[in-house]
């Protein structure tokens, strides 16, 4: 099947319909809790807790900058970011809950399927930020208000412009199987990174396991996080990135590093990163405040501008000079599909790539 | 004539006995509990029904057998390389008039402070095939296409492991040569033996047990390391046993398989230690008795400088080059670009200390754990060493065995065992610093015990006995006579454990949670996301803290300030 384009118009239409839906809410849809705004009372309650523990897989400099922005907006609350790969965080959260450790307040995963499991387990607290209710398309928020998509980003191909001429650069995933790229590629690991897990699922669906089998024979340098391939590329350690965060490439390019993204002709894997609060959060009010703040237009705009990711908030504009997501051919997301296949992907991947 | 301490006075009630039994009980829980759970999980299925299926699954799966073979290759070659490098340097430092002997010895001891995982990251900066600084230099000088080194390879991994393991062998060999009676060599010379004959017939046979023991320790180190293979082998596309065990913790965790995979490591370690005991046991023949003269340094003439050059060349690999790479990366905008005054930046340092939200917590946890493990560990080792050297209670042999037993438990295996033990009642410690304290304590106990036992052995019991005959209680005798004599040994042991905690990654990686993160785990996390500059800053901070603490402890007056602690790795 072909990739789907998510155009700004679709997003806008969706959100208009949604806004109308909330204003004239029918009782049948009213299961989700009342939307929550950043109110002085909430800020006060959060400040009393004074702390927020945020599990996230965002690239560290980007995540910490978001944390600093929150701390600046609400002085008196410190945020501790626990960064690791989403698959690793998923395992650790599972392990912590099994041992009755409730350290995490709020989590942002790059594998949307994790929220299916957490919701099923009854671990999440419903909370609908006002902006989510008004401006987020329905497909990017949980009908019961357990989570909402805070960010959308891509896992693309990229190359180092010092090592590869633009005309020689790969244009598609199929190009990566050319013997000339053997030993020259770097990629992330789906058992560590939610981004790579989601991307692998989409690539396997579109291109089949045969593609992965052939790619595994290309002597790919195997790193863990999807944030690492862009860095290895900018160091010149490898010439081509077979998968990894497109936003990392865009940021490095804007900082003057010799990297260039490639949006493969087969379509670019698309990843949604939802955020949700744990029912057992030790700092529930700080978590609510963060969730409400994170999804406001201002925060989403700020986030899009400095992280080069995308927002589904209807009023957020892409930064001038950057490529719009609507101009990129995307692969379709399918969180349920990932949830069903995650185990198989980890096992088959480990067998093919031997780590 | 010696009065043995088994003739304790019967009139007075001795409170030390119950206390000693309490220590014994604690040791049993500390070591026996995690190993029992490990065995239970290895031999049962999810419903805890006995089965051998875990072993069948593992030993029929090439994805498990390959790492086993790889690990054997790594451990053997590393052990051989370590001996080939450490033996000549040990001899040069201990027995010749090579210039700068003391500096070389100090630098080698300092290289022991470098955590192996930090060394692995530093060597990524130096010898990654394309971006590595040495490879860049090589290409620049020769115009070659291919890299000089590829650190992401089996040879690269063996090289890095050897860099941070050979100091262990060096210390053993150098100490053995230091303590070798000079008279034996003199006798050989008097009887007409030429320098080479003396070396072949006297020196080498006497040093051989230490060398073999060193080889075994190097083998065990290389076999049980987690950080270096995780950093260098995974990008190259292969697993070792430790990384494989760890990958079994991936969701959904296969704890039974992880426990079963740990069993071969455990058995092999025990087997090798038995072998070492056998070899060390034979060393007894060299102790002839009487007071020995200091060995004569061998005059090397013009070769002195060549020898020094050789030592410095070897030291490039674990010390000079890695620290240069880390310092460069800490101030560089791009981890592997050579810093110039115009490009130097403080951005990485600012990021680590003001923006990275886990830094403070990890620093705090590490220092708390380092200091408390060192203190508790020293006390524990002190008591056990006292009991075993003075044979205070009947089961002193068992106590000594228990204190040495953890040597046979690789860090990651212990991590798995502790995780299984302390995530369920009656002791739910997972998620607290206590579980890490237990892990670090267990890991460091054997060497601490051996050091203090050696220290006790040098103090003859007749001094204590004299004090007790004059009416002092056991505790008074210990405080007034033994403690002052033990100062140096105690300080050295404390520092040794502290450094051990800073270096530890393999058990911590299994046991940490977000609130109990330590520096080693944070550095490992940063490596997975490719933040090499932040690692460099943290790594340097870690070393500064270690040296500061070691210096500070040596200055504490009550420990007999000024007495320089000798860091000995046994």
Short mmCIF file of C-alpha atoms in Angstrom, two decimals, chain B residues 60-327:
data_model
loop_
_atom_site.label_atom_id
_atom_site.label_comp_id
_atom_site.label_asym_id
_atom_site.label_seq_id
_atom_site.Cartn_x
_atom_site.Cartn_y
_atom_site.Cartn_z
CA UNK B 60 20.69 -25.32 21.22
CA UNK B 61 20.52 -21.68 20.13
CA UNK B 62 23.44 -20.34 18.06
CA UNK B 63 22.46 -16.83 19.23
CA UNK B 64 23.68 -17.97 22.63
CA UNK B 65 26.55 -20.26 21.67
CA UNK B 66 28.26 -17.64 19.48
CA UNK B 67 28.60 -15.14 22.35
CA UNK B 68 29.95 -17.94 24.54
CA UNK B 69 32.69 -18.66 22.00
CA UNK B 70 33.38 -14.95 21.43
CA UNK B 71 33.74 -14.44 25.17
CA UNK B 72 36.20 -17.33 25.42
CA UNK B 73 38.30 -15.85 22.62
CA UNK B 74 38.26 -12.38 24.17
CA UNK B 75 39.16 -13.63 27.64
CA UNK B 76 42.01 -15.87 26.47
CA UNK B 77 43.66 -13.37 24.14
CA UNK B 78 43.27 -10.52 26.62
CA UNK B 79 44.91 -12.63 29.34
CA UNK B 80 47.85 -13.47 27.08
CA UNK B 81 48.31 -9.86 25.95
CA UNK B 82 48.11 -8.61 29.54
CA UNK B 83 50.88 -10.99 30.63
CA UNK B 84 53.09 -10.18 27.65
CA UNK B 85 52.85 -6.47 28.43
CA UNK B 86 52.64 -6.48 32.21
CA UNK B 87 55.49 -8.91 32.96
CA UNK B 88 58.30 -6.92 31.29
CA UNK B 89 57.01 -3.64 32.75
CA UNK B 90 56.68 -5.19 36.19
CA UNK B 91 60.26 -6.44 35.96
CA UNK B 92 61.58 -3.09 34.67
CA UNK B 93 59.84 -1.15 37.43
CA UNK B 94 60.72 -3.52 40.23
CA UNK B 95 64.17 -4.83 39.40
CA UNK B 96 66.07 -2.45 37.17
CA UNK B 97 67.55 1.02 37.39
CA UNK B 98 65.23 2.35 34.70
CA UNK B 99 64.69 6.11 35.15
CA UNK B 100 61.20 7.22 36.27
CA UNK B 101 60.31 3.86 37.83
CA UNK B 102 58.15 5.44 40.52
CA UNK B 103 56.28 7.60 37.99
CA UNK B 104 55.55 4.62 35.77
CA UNK B 105 54.28 2.69 38.77
CA UNK B 106 52.07 5.59 39.86
CA UNK B 107 50.70 6.08 36.35
CA UNK B 108 49.85 2.40 36.04
CA UNK B 109 48.09 2.49 39.38
CA UNK B 110 46.23 5.62 38.24
CA UNK B 111 45.09 3.86 35.11
CA UNK B 112 43.32 1.44 37.42
CA UNK B 113 41.12 4.35 38.50
CA UNK B 114 39.82 4.74 34.93
CA UNK B 115 36.55 2.84 34.56
CA UNK B 116 36.83 0.46 31.61
CA UNK B 117 33.62 1.80 30.06
CA UNK B 118 35.09 5.31 30.08
CA UNK B 119 38.21 3.95 28.42
CA UNK B 120 36.02 2.32 25.78
CA UNK B 121 34.29 5.61 25.01
CA UNK B 122 37.65 7.39 24.86
CA UNK B 123 38.86 4.80 22.38
CA UNK B 124 35.71 5.35 20.30
CA UNK B 125 36.82 8.98 20.05
CA UNK B 126 40.34 7.89 19.09
CA UNK B 127 39.84 4.93 16.82
CA UNK B 128 36.34 4.83 15.38
CA UNK B 129 37.19 3.82 11.81
CA UNK B 130 36.22 7.09 10.15
CA UNK B 131 35.79 9.81 12.76
CA UNK B 132 38.42 8.54 15.21
CA UNK B 133 41.19 11.08 15.74
CA UNK B 134 44.01 8.59 15.19
CA UNK B 135 42.45 7.41 11.96
CA UNK B 136 41.95 11.01 10.83
CA UNK B 137 45.62 11.67 11.54
CA UNK B 138 46.67 8.51 9.71
CA UNK B 139 44.62 9.42 6.65
CA UNK B 140 45.96 12.96 6.70
CA UNK B 141 49.56 11.74 6.87
CA UNK B 142 49.36 8.89 4.38
CA UNK B 143 46.42 9.81 2.19
CA UNK B 144 45.15 6.26 2.71
CA UNK B 145 41.50 5.35 2.28
CA UNK B 146 41.25 2.56 4.81
CA UNK B 147 41.43 3.21 8.52
CA UNK B 148 44.46 2.26 10.57
CA UNK B 149 42.36 0.90 13.45
CA UNK B 150 38.74 -0.15 13.67
CA UNK B 151 37.79 -0.10 17.32
CA UNK B 152 34.36 -1.57 16.52
CA UNK B 153 35.74 -5.06 15.99
CA UNK B 154 36.78 -8.12 17.94
CA UNK B 155 40.44 -7.02 17.91
CA UNK B 156 39.45 -3.51 18.91
CA UNK B 157 37.48 -4.84 21.85
CA UNK B 158 40.31 -7.13 22.94
CA UNK B 159 42.71 -4.21 22.73
CA UNK B 160 40.56 -1.93 24.90
CA UNK B 161 39.85 -4.66 27.45
CA UNK B 162 43.58 -5.41 27.68
CA UNK B 163 44.35 -1.71 28.21
CA UNK B 164 42.30 -1.64 31.39
CA UNK B 165 43.11 -5.14 32.63
CA UNK B 166 46.89 -5.35 32.38
CA UNK B 167 47.40 -3.03 35.39
CA UNK B 168 45.97 -5.86 37.53
CA UNK B 169 48.63 -8.24 36.24
CA UNK B 170 51.29 -5.57 36.55
CA UNK B 171 50.59 -4.98 40.23
CA UNK B 172 50.70 -8.70 41.02
CA UNK B 173 53.96 -9.25 39.15
CA UNK B 174 55.63 -6.10 40.46
CA UNK B 175 54.66 -6.96 44.06
CA UNK B 176 55.95 -10.50 43.67
CA UNK B 177 59.25 -9.23 42.29
CA UNK B 178 59.48 -6.61 45.06
CA UNK B 179 59.13 -9.26 47.72
CA UNK B 180 61.47 -11.78 46.12
CA UNK B 181 64.50 -12.49 48.31
CA UNK B 182 67.56 -10.93 46.73
CA UNK B 183 69.82 -13.57 48.28
CA UNK B 184 68.54 -16.25 45.96
CA UNK B 185 69.65 -14.28 42.93
CA UNK B 186 72.92 -13.44 44.63
CA UNK B 187 73.51 -17.10 45.35
CA UNK B 188 72.98 -17.91 41.71
CA UNK B 189 75.43 -15.19 40.69
CA UNK B 190 78.01 -16.36 43.25
CA UNK B 191 77.74 -19.87 41.90
CA UNK B 192 78.71 -18.51 38.51
CA UNK B 193 75.27 -18.02 36.94
CA UNK B 194 75.25 -15.36 34.27
CA UNK B 195 72.45 -12.74 34.26
CA UNK B 196 70.30 -14.75 31.83
CA UNK B 197 70.86 -18.02 33.72
CA UNK B 198 69.85 -16.34 36.97
CA UNK B 199 66.77 -14.96 35.34
CA UNK B 200 65.86 -18.31 33.78
CA UNK B 201 66.62 -20.50 36.78
CA UNK B 202 65.70 -18.21 39.69
CA UNK B 203 63.76 -15.02 38.93
CA UNK B 204 61.26 -16.33 36.38
CA UNK B 205 60.32 -19.49 38.31
CA UNK B 206 59.79 -17.39 41.44
CA UNK B 207 57.65 -14.83 39.61
CA UNK B 208 55.72 -17.39 37.60
CA UNK B 209 52.97 -18.10 40.14
CA UNK B 210 52.18 -14.39 40.35
CA UNK B 211 52.12 -14.18 36.58
CA UNK B 212 49.78 -17.14 36.25
CA UNK B 213 47.55 -15.73 38.96
CA UNK B 214 47.60 -12.44 37.07
CA UNK B 215 46.66 -14.19 33.85
CA UNK B 216 43.68 -15.79 35.57
CA UNK B 217 42.52 -12.49 36.99
CA UNK B 218 42.88 -10.89 33.57
CA UNK B 219 40.90 -13.76 32.06
CA UNK B 220 38.10 -13.33 34.60
CA UNK B 221 38.05 -9.55 34.17
CA UNK B 222 37.85 -9.82 30.40
CA UNK B 223 35.17 -12.47 30.63
CA UNK B 224 32.90 -10.55 33.01
CA UNK B 225 33.24 -6.98 31.74
CA UNK B 226 29.98 -5.48 30.57
CA UNK B 227 30.64 -1.85 29.62
CA UNK B 228 33.36 -2.25 27.01
CA UNK B 229 31.60 -4.94 24.96
CA UNK B 230 28.29 -3.11 25.18
CA UNK B 231 29.96 0.02 23.83
CA UNK B 232 32.20 -1.59 21.20
CA UNK B 233 30.77 -5.01 20.26
CA UNK B 234 27.13 -4.09 19.65
CA UNK B 235 27.94 -1.51 16.92
CA UNK B 236 30.14 -4.17 15.32
CA UNK B 237 27.22 -6.60 15.34
CA UNK B 238 28.21 -9.23 17.88
CA UNK B 239 27.36 -10.13 21.46
CA UNK B 240 29.45 -11.30 24.39
CA UNK B 241 28.02 -13.30 27.30
CA UNK B 242 27.46 -10.24 29.45
CA UNK B 243 25.67 -8.20 26.78
CA UNK B 244 23.64 -11.28 25.90
CA UNK B 245 22.54 -11.77 29.51
CA UNK B 246 21.60 -8.16 29.66
CA UNK B 247 19.59 -8.33 26.42
CA UNK B 248 17.48 -11.04 28.06
CA UNK B 249 16.14 -8.29 30.32
CA UNK B 250 14.48 -6.64 27.29
CA UNK B 251 10.70 -6.55 27.37
CA UNK B 252 9.26 -9.10 27.94
CA UNK B 253 12.08 -9.99 30.37
CA UNK B 254 13.26 -13.59 30.27
CA UNK B 255 14.57 -13.82 33.81
CA UNK B 256 14.78 -17.63 33.80
CA UNK B 257 16.98 -17.58 30.70
CA UNK B 258 19.08 -14.76 32.11
CA UNK B 259 19.66 -16.78 35.28
CA UNK B 260 20.48 -19.89 33.28
CA UNK B 261 22.87 -17.95 31.03
CA UNK B 262 24.63 -16.69 34.14
CA UNK B 263 25.34 -20.23 35.36
CA UNK B 264 28.15 -21.07 32.86
CA UNK B 265 29.90 -17.79 33.74
CA UNK B 266 29.61 -18.66 37.41
CA UNK B 267 30.89 -22.22 36.97
CA UNK B 268 33.79 -21.18 34.76
CA UNK B 269 34.84 -18.53 37.26
CA UNK B 270 34.75 -21.01 40.12
CA UNK B 271 36.75 -23.50 38.13
CA UNK B 272 39.41 -20.96 37.25
CA UNK B 273 39.68 -19.76 40.82
CA UNK B 274 40.25 -23.31 41.96
CA UNK B 275 43.05 -23.46 39.42
CA UNK B 276 44.48 -20.23 40.74
CA UNK B 277 44.33 -21.53 44.31
CA UNK B 278 46.20 -24.62 43.20
CA UNK B 279 48.91 -22.52 41.57
CA UNK B 280 49.15 -19.98 44.38
CA UNK B 281 49.24 -22.79 46.89
CA UNK B 282 52.43 -24.04 45.30
CA UNK B 283 54.05 -20.69 45.79
CA UNK B 284 54.65 -21.68 49.41
CA UNK B 285 58.00 -23.25 48.50
CA UNK B 286 59.57 -19.90 47.78
CA UNK B 287 59.10 -18.69 51.34
CA UNK B 288 62.28 -19.91 52.97
CA UNK B 289 62.18 -17.86 56.14
CA UNK B 290 64.49 -15.42 57.81
CA UNK B 291 64.97 -11.80 56.78
CA UNK B 292 65.75 -11.16 53.16
CA UNK B 293 67.89 -8.49 51.66
CA UNK B 294 66.30 -6.12 49.18
CA UNK B 295 66.79 -7.38 45.63
CA UNK B 296 69.63 -5.77 43.73
CA UNK B 297 68.52 -3.51 40.90
CA UNK B 298 69.90 -4.67 37.60
CA UNK B 299 72.00 -2.10 35.77
CA UNK B 300 70.77 -1.67 32.26
CA UNK B 301 73.30 0.81 30.95
CA UNK B 302 72.24 2.33 27.66
CA UNK B 303 69.09 0.23 27.54
CA UNK B 304 67.60 2.24 30.42
CA UNK B 305 66.18 4.85 28.09
CA UNK B 306 64.88 2.33 25.62
CA UNK B 307 63.11 0.62 28.51
CA UNK B 308 61.57 3.89 29.64
CA UNK B 309 60.45 4.60 26.08
CA UNK B 310 58.81 1.17 25.96
CA UNK B 311 56.92 1.83 29.22
CA UNK B 312 55.76 5.24 28.04
CA UNK B 313 54.67 3.78 24.73
CA UNK B 314 52.56 1.20 26.54
CA UNK B 315 51.13 3.87 28.82
CA UNK B 316 49.96 5.86 25.80
CA UNK B 317 47.14 3.36 25.40
CA UNK B 318 45.40 3.26 28.77
CA UNK B 319 46.35 6.74 30.01
CA UNK B 320 47.77 9.45 27.75
CA UNK B 321 45.76 9.03 24.55
CA UNK B 322 42.36 8.36 26.19
CA UNK B 323 42.66 11.31 28.56
CA UNK B 324 43.76 13.53 25.75
CA UNK B 325 40.71 12.44 23.72
CA UNK B 326 38.33 13.00 26.66
CA UNK B 327 39.75 16.44 27.47
#
